[in-house]
C-alpha positions as YAML, in Angstrom:
chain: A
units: angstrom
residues:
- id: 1
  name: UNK
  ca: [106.93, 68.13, 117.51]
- id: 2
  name: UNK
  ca: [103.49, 69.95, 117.15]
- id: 3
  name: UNK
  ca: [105.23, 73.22, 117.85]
- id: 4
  name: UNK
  ca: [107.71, 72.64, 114.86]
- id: 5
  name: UNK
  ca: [105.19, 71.46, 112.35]
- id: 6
  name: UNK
  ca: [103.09, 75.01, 113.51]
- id: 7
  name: UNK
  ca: [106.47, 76.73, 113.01]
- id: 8
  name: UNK
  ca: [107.08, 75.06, 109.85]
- id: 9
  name: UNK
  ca: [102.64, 75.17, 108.24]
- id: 10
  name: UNK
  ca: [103.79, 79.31, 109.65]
- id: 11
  name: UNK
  ca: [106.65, 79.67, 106.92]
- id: 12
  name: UNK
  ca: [104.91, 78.25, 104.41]
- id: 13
  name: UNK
  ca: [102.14, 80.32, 104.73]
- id: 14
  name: UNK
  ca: [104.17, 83.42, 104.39]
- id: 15
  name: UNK
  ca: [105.96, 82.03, 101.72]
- id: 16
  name: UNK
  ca: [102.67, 81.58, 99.91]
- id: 17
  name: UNK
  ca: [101.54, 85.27, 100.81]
- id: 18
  name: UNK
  ca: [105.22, 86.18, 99.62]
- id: 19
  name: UNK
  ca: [104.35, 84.62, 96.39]
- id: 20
  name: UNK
  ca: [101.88, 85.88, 95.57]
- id: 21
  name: UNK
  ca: [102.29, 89.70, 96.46]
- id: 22
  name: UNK
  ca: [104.95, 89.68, 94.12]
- id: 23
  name: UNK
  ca: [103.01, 88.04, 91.45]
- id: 24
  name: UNK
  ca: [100.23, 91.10, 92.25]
- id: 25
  name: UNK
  ca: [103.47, 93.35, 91.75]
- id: 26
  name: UNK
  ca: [104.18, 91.88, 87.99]
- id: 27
  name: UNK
  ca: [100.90, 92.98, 87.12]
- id: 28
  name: UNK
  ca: [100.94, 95.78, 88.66]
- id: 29
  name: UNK
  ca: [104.06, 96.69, 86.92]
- id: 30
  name: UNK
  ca: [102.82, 96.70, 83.67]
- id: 31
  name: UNK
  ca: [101.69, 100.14, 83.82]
- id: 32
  name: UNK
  ca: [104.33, 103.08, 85.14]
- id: 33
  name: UNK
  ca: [105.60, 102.40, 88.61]
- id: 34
  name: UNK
  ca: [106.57, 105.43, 90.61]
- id: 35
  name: UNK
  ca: [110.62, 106.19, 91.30]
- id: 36
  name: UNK
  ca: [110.16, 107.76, 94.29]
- id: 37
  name: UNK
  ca: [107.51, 107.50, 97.20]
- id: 38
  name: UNK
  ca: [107.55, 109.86, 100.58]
- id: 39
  name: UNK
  ca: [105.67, 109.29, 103.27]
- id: 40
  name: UNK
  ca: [104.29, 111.16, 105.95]
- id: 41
  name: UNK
  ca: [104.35, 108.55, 108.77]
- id: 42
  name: UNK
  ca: [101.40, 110.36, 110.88]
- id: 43
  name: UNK
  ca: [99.53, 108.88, 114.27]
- id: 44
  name: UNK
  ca: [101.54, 107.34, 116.23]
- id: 45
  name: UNK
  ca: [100.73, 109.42, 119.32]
- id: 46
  name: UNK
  ca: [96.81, 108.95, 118.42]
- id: 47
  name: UNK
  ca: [97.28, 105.05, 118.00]
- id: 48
  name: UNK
  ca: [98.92, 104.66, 121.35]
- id: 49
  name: UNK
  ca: [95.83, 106.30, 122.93]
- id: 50
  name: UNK
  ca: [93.39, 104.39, 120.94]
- id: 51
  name: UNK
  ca: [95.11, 100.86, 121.70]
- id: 52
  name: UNK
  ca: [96.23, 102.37, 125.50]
- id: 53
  name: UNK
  ca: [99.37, 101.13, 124.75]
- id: 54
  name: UNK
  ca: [102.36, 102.97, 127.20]
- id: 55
  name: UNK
  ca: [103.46, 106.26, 126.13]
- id: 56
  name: UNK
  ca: [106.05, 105.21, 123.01]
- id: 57
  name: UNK
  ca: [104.96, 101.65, 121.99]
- id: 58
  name: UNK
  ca: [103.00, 103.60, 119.33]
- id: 59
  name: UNK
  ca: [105.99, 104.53, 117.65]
- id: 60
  name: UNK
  ca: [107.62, 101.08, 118.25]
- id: 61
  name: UNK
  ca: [104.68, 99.80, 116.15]
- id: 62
  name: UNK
  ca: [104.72, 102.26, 113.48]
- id: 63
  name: UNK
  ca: [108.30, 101.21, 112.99]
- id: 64
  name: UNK
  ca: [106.84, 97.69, 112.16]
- id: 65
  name: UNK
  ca: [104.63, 99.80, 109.57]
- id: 66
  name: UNK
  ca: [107.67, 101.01, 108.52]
- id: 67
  name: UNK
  ca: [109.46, 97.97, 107.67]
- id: 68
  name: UNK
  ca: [106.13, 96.76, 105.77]
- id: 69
  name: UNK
  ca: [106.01, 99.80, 103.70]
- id: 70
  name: UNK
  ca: [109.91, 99.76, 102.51]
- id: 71
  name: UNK
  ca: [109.71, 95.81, 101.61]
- id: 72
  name: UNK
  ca: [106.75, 96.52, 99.54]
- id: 73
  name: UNK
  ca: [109.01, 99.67, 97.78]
- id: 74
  name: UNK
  ca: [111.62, 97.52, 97.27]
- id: 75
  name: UNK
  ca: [109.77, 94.19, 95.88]
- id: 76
  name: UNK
  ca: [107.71, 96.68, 93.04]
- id: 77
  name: UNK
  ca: [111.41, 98.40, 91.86]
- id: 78
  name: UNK
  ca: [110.49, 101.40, 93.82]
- id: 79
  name: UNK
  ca: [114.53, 103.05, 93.99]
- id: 80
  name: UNK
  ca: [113.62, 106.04, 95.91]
- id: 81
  name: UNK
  ca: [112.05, 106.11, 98.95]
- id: 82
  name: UNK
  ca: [111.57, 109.20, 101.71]
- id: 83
  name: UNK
  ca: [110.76, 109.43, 105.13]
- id: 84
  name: UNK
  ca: [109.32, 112.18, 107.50]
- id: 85
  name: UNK
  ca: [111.18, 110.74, 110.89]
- id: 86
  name: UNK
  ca: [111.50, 113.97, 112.91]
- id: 87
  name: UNK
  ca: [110.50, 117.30, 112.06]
- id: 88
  name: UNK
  ca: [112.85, 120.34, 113.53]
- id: 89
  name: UNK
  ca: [109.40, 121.38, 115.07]
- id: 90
  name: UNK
  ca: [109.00, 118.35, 117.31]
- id: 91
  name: UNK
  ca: [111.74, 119.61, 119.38]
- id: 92
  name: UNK
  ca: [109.36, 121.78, 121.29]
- id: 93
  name: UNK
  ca: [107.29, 118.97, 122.52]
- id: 94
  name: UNK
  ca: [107.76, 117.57, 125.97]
- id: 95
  name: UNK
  ca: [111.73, 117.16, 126.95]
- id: 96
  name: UNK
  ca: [110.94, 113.76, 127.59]
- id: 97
  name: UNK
  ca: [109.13, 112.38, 124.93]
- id: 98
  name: UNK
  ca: [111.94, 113.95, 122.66]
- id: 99
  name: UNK
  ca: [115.04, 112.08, 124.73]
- id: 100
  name: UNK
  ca: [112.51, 109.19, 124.33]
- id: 101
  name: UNK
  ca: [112.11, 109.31, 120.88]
- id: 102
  name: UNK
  ca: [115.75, 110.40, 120.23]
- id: 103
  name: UNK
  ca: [116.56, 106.68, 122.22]
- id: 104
  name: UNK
  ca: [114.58, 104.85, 120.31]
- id: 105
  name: UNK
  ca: [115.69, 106.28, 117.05]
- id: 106
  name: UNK
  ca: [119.44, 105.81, 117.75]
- id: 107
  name: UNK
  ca: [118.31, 102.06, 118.72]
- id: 108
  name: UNK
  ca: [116.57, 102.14, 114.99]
- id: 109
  name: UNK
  ca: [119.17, 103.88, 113.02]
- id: 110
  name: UNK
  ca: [122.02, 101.14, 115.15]
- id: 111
  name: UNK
  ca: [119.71, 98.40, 113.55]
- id: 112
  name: UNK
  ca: [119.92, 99.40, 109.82]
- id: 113
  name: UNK
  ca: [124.19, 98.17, 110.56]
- id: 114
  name: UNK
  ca: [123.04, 95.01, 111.14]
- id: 115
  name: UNK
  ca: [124.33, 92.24, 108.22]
- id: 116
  name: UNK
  ca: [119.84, 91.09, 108.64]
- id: 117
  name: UNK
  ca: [118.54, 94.40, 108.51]
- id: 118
  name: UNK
  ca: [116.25, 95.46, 105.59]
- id: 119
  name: UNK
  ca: [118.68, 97.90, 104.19]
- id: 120
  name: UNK
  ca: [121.34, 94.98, 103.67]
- id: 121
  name: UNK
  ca: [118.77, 92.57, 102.43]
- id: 122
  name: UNK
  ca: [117.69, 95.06, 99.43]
- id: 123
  name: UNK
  ca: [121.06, 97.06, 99.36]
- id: 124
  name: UNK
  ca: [119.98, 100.21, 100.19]
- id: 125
  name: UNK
  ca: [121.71, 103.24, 100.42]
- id: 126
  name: UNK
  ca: [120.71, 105.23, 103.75]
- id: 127
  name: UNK
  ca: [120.78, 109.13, 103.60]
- id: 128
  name: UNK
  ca: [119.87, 111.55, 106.36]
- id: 129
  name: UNK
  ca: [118.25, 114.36, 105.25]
- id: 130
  name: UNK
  ca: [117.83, 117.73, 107.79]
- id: 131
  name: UNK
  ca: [119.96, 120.03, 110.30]
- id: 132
  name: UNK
  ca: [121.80, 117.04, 111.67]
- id: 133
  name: UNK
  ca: [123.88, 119.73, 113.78]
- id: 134
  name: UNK
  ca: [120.23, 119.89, 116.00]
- id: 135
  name: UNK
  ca: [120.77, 116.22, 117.16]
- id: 136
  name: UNK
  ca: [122.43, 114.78, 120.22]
- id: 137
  name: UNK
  ca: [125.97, 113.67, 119.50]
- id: 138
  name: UNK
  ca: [125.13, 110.10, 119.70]
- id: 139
  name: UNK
  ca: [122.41, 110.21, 117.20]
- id: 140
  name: UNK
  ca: [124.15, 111.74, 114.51]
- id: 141
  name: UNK
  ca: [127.23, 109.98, 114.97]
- id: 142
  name: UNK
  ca: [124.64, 106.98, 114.61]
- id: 143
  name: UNK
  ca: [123.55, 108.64, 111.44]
- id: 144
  name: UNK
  ca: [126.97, 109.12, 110.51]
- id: 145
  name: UNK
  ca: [127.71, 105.47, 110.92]
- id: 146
  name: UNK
  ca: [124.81, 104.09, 109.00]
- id: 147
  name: UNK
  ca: [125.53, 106.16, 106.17]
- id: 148
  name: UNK
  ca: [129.14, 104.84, 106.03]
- id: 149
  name: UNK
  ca: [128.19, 101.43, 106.26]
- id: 150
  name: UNK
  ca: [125.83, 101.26, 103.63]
- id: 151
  name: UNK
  ca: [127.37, 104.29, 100.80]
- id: 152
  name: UNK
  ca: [128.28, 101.26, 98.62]
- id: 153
  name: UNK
  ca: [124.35, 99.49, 98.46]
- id: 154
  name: UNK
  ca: [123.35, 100.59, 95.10]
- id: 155
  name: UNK
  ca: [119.70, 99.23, 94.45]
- id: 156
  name: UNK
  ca: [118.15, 102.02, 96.26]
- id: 157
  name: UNK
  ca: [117.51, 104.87, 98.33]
- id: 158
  name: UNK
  ca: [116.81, 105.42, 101.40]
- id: 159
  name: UNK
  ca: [116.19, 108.94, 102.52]
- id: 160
  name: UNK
  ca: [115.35, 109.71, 106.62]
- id: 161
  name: UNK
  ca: [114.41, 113.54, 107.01]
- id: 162
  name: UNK
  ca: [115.38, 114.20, 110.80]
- id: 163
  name: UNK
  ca: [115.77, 117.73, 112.47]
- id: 164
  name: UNK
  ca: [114.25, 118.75, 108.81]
- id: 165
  name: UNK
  ca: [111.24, 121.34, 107.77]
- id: 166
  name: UNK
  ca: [110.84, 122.29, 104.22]
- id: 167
  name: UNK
  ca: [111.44, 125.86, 105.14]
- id: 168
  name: UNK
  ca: [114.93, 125.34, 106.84]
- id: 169
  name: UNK
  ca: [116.08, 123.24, 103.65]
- id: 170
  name: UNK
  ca: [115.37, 126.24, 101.39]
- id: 171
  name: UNK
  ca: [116.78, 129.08, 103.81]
- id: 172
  name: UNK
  ca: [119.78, 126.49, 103.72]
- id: 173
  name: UNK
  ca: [120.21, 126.29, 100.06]
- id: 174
  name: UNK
  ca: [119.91, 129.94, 99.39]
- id: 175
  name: UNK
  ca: [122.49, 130.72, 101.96]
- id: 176
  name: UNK
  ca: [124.94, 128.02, 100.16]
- id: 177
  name: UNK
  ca: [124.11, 129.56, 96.75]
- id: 178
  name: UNK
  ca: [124.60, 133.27, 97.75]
- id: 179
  name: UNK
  ca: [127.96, 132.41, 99.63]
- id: 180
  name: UNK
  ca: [129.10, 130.33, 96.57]
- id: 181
  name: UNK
  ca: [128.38, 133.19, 94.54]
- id: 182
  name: UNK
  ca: [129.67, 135.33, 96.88]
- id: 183
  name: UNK
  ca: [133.53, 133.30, 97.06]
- id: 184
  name: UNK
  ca: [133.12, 132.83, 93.04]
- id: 185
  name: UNK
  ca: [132.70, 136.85, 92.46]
- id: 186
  name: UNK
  ca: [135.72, 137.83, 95.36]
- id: 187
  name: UNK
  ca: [138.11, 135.11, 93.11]
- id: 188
  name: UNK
  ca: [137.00, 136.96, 89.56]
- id: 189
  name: UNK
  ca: [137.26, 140.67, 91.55]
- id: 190
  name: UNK
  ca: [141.19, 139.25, 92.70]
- id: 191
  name: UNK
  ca: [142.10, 138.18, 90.00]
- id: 192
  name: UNK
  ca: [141.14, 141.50, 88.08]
- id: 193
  name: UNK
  ca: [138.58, 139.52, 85.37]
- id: 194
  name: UNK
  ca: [135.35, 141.12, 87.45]
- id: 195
  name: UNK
  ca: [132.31, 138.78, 87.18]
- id: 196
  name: UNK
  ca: [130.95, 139.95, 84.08]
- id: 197
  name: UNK
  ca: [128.17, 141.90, 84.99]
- id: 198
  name: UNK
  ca: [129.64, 145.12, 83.16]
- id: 199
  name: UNK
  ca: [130.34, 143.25, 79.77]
- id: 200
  name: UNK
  ca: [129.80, 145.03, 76.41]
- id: 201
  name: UNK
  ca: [126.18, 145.18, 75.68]
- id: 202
  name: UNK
  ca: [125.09, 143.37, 78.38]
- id: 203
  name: UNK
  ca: [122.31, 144.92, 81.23]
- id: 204
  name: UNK
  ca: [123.97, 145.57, 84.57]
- id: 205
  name: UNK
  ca: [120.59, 145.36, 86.25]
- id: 206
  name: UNK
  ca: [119.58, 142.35, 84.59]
- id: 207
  name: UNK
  ca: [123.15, 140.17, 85.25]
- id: 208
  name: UNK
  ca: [122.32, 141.07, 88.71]
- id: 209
  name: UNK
  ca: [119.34, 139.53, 88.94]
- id: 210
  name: UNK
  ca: [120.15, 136.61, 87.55]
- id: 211
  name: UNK
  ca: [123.66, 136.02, 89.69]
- id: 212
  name: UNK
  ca: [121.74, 133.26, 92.02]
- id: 213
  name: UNK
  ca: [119.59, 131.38, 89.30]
- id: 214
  name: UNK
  ca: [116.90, 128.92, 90.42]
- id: 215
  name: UNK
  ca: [119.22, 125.40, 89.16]
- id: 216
  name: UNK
  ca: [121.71, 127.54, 91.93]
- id: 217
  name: UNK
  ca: [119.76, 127.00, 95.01]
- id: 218
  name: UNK
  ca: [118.46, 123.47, 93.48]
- id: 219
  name: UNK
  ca: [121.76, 121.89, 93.62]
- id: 220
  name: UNK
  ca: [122.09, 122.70, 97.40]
- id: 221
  name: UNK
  ca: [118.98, 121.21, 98.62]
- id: 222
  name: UNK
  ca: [119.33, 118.26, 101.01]
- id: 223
  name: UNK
  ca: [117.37, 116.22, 98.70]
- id: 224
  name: UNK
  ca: [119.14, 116.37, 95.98]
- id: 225
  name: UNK
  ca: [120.19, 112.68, 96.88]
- id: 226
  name: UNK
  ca: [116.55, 111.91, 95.12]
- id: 227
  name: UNK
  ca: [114.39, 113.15, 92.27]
- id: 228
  name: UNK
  ca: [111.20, 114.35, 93.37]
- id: 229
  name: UNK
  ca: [108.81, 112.27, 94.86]
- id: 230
  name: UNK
  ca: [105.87, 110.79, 92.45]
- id: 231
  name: UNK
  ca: [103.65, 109.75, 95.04]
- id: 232
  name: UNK
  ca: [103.49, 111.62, 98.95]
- id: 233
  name: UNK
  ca: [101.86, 109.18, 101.49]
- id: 234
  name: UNK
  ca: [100.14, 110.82, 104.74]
- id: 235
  name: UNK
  ca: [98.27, 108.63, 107.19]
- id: 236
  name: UNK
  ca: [95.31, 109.67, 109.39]
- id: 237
  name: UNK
  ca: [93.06, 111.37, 106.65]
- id: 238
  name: UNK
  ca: [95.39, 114.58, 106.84]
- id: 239
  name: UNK
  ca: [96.21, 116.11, 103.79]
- id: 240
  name: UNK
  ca: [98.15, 118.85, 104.85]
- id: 241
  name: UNK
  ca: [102.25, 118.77, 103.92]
- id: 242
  name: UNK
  ca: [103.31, 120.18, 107.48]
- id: 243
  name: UNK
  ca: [106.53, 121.77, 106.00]
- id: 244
  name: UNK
  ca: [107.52, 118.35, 104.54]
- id: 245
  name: UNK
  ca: [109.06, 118.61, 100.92]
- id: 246
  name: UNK
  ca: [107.84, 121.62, 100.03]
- id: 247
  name: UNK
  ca: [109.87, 122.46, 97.21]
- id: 248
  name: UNK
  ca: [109.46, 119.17, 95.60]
- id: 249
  name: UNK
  ca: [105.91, 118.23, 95.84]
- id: 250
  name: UNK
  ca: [104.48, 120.55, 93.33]
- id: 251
  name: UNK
  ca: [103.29, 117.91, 91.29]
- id: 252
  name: UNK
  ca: [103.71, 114.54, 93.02]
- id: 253
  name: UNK
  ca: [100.52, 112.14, 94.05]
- id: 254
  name: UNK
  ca: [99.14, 112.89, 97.69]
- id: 255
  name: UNK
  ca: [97.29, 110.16, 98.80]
- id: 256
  name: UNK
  ca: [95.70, 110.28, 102.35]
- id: 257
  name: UNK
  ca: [94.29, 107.08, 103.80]
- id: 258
  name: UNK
  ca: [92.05, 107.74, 107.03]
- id: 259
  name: UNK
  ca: [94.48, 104.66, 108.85]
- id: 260
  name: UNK
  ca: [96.84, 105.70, 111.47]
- id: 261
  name: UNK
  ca: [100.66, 104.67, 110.45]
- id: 262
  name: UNK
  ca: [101.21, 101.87, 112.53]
- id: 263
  name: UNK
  ca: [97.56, 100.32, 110.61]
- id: 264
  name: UNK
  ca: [98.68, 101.10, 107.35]
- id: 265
  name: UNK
  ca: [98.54, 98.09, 105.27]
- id: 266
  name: UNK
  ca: [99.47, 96.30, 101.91]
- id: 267
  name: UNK
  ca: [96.05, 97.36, 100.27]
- id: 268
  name: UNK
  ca: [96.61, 100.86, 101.38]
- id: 269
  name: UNK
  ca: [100.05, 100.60, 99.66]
- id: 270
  name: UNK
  ca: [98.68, 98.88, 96.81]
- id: 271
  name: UNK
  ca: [95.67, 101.19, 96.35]
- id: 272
  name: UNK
  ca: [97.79, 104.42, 96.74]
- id: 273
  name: UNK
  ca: [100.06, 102.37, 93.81]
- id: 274
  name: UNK
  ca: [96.91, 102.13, 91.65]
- id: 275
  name: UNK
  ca: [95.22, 105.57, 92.07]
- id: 276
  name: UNK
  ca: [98.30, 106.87, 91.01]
- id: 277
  name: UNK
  ca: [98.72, 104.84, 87.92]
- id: 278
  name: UNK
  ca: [95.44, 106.38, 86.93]
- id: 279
  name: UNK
  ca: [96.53, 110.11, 87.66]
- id: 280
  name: UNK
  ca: [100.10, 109.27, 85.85]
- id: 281
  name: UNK
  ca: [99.58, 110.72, 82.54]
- id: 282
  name: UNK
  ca: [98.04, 113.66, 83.94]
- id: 283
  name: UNK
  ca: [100.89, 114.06, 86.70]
- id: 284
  name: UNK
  ca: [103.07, 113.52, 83.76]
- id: 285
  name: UNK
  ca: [101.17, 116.60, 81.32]
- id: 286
  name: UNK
  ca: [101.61, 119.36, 84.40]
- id: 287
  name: UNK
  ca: [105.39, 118.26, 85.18]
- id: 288
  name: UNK
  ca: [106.36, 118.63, 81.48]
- id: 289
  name: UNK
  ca: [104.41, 122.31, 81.28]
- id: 290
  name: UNK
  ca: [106.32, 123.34, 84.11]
...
């Protein structure tokens, strides 16, 4: 009996908590409200050390963290949100620590299927974002899956950059756009129309430079599944990118709490939220002189 009424005072203290976040949230939302938030899901590793937690448990937390973070996106009206899961350069860390955190995010990714999980509750839409060819054939056909079972969610997006670095998306999209230029000139040369770089009047030299334009090599990002992110969230004080969304960040929000991921909290989230909202008009100036 006593450990059903504690069960039951437990529920209704979240509910309370529940209530009220969400009434912070209608205030909040008064003033713009970011579309799309990345984060930079840093300390993990450091965190396990400081708690002396078993080699791995530190991620296991910061997938807690995780969880927090994306039901707080969701609740404001947050549609977009991005995540730094595995960068191409964590492959040459220790063979074992990368099978271990290749296991546990197959175990994560098999989750998001589930009718409970978080993605289901909010209906979002999962994306992975990277070289997917670099993961193990269970993991990607675990990506694979997830995406399938949740194309039709439509109230967000959820976007999971593994096997990804800034620099391989761009080298990627410019090698799309020059072969797609490449196929669309060979079809124009066969079928005897040429590709218009020789028309009357026009500058030889200067149709040539502009055969791969910049909305070219845009369109075959990996992200263009989202616009670009408002606000960019990195843990531990850092404030460096580290080859995360470089092509999109040039004039998004970085906010840097000193908190390791797995202690990142509401008022972290809320403050980041806030500081923003002051910056927004600002933000908003640069982006439209760009």
């Amino acid at each position: 009996m006593e450990k059903s009424n504690g069960n039951k005072a437990t529920q209704i203290f979240w509910s309370i908590v529940s209530f009220l976040r969400r009434c912070l949230f209608l205030v909040i939302s008064v003033r713009p409200i970011p579309h799309h938030i990345a984060f930079i899901m840093d300390g993990n590793r450091r965190y396990a050390k400081k708690r002396k937690l078993k080699e791995g448990d530190g991620h296991r937390v910061g997938f807690l963290a995780l969880m927090s973070m994306l039901k707080f996106c969701y609740e404001l009206g947050v549609r977009y949100v991005t995540i730094y899961a595995f960068s191409i350069d964590n492959f040459k860390r220790d063979p074992e620590e990368v099978q271990s955190l290749m296991d546990l995010i197959q175990e994560k990714i098999e989750g998001l299927i589930k009718e409970e999980s978080i993605v289901n509750r909010y209906g979002i839409k999962v994306h992975f974002i990277g070289n997917l060819k670099l993961l193990s054939e269970p993991v990607r056909l675990a990506a694979e899956r997830a995406m399938e079972a949740t194309a039709n969610n439509s109230r967000g997006v959820l976007s999971i950059c593994i096997a990804y670095t800034s620099t391989d998306e761009i080298v990627h999209a410019v090698q799309e756009s020059c072969e797609e230029k490449s196929d669309e000139i060979s079809v124009m040369n066969a079928s005897g129309a040429g590709y218009g770089l020789l028309q009357l009047g026009g500058n030889e030299k200067e149709e040539r430079e502009n055969i791969v334009k910049l909305t070219d090599i845009e369109k075959h990002m990996y992200m263009t599944v989202a616009p670009d992110p408002d606000i960019l969230i990195r843990t531990s004080g850092e404030t460096r990118l580290s080859n995360f969304l470089l092509w999109q960040s040039a004039h998004c929000y970085l906010y840097s709490p000193s908190v390791l991921w797995p202690e990142i909290g509401f008022r972290h989230f809320t403050w980041a939220i806030l500081s923003f909202q002051r910056s927004y008009f600002y933000l908003d100036r640069k982006r439209k002189q760009s």
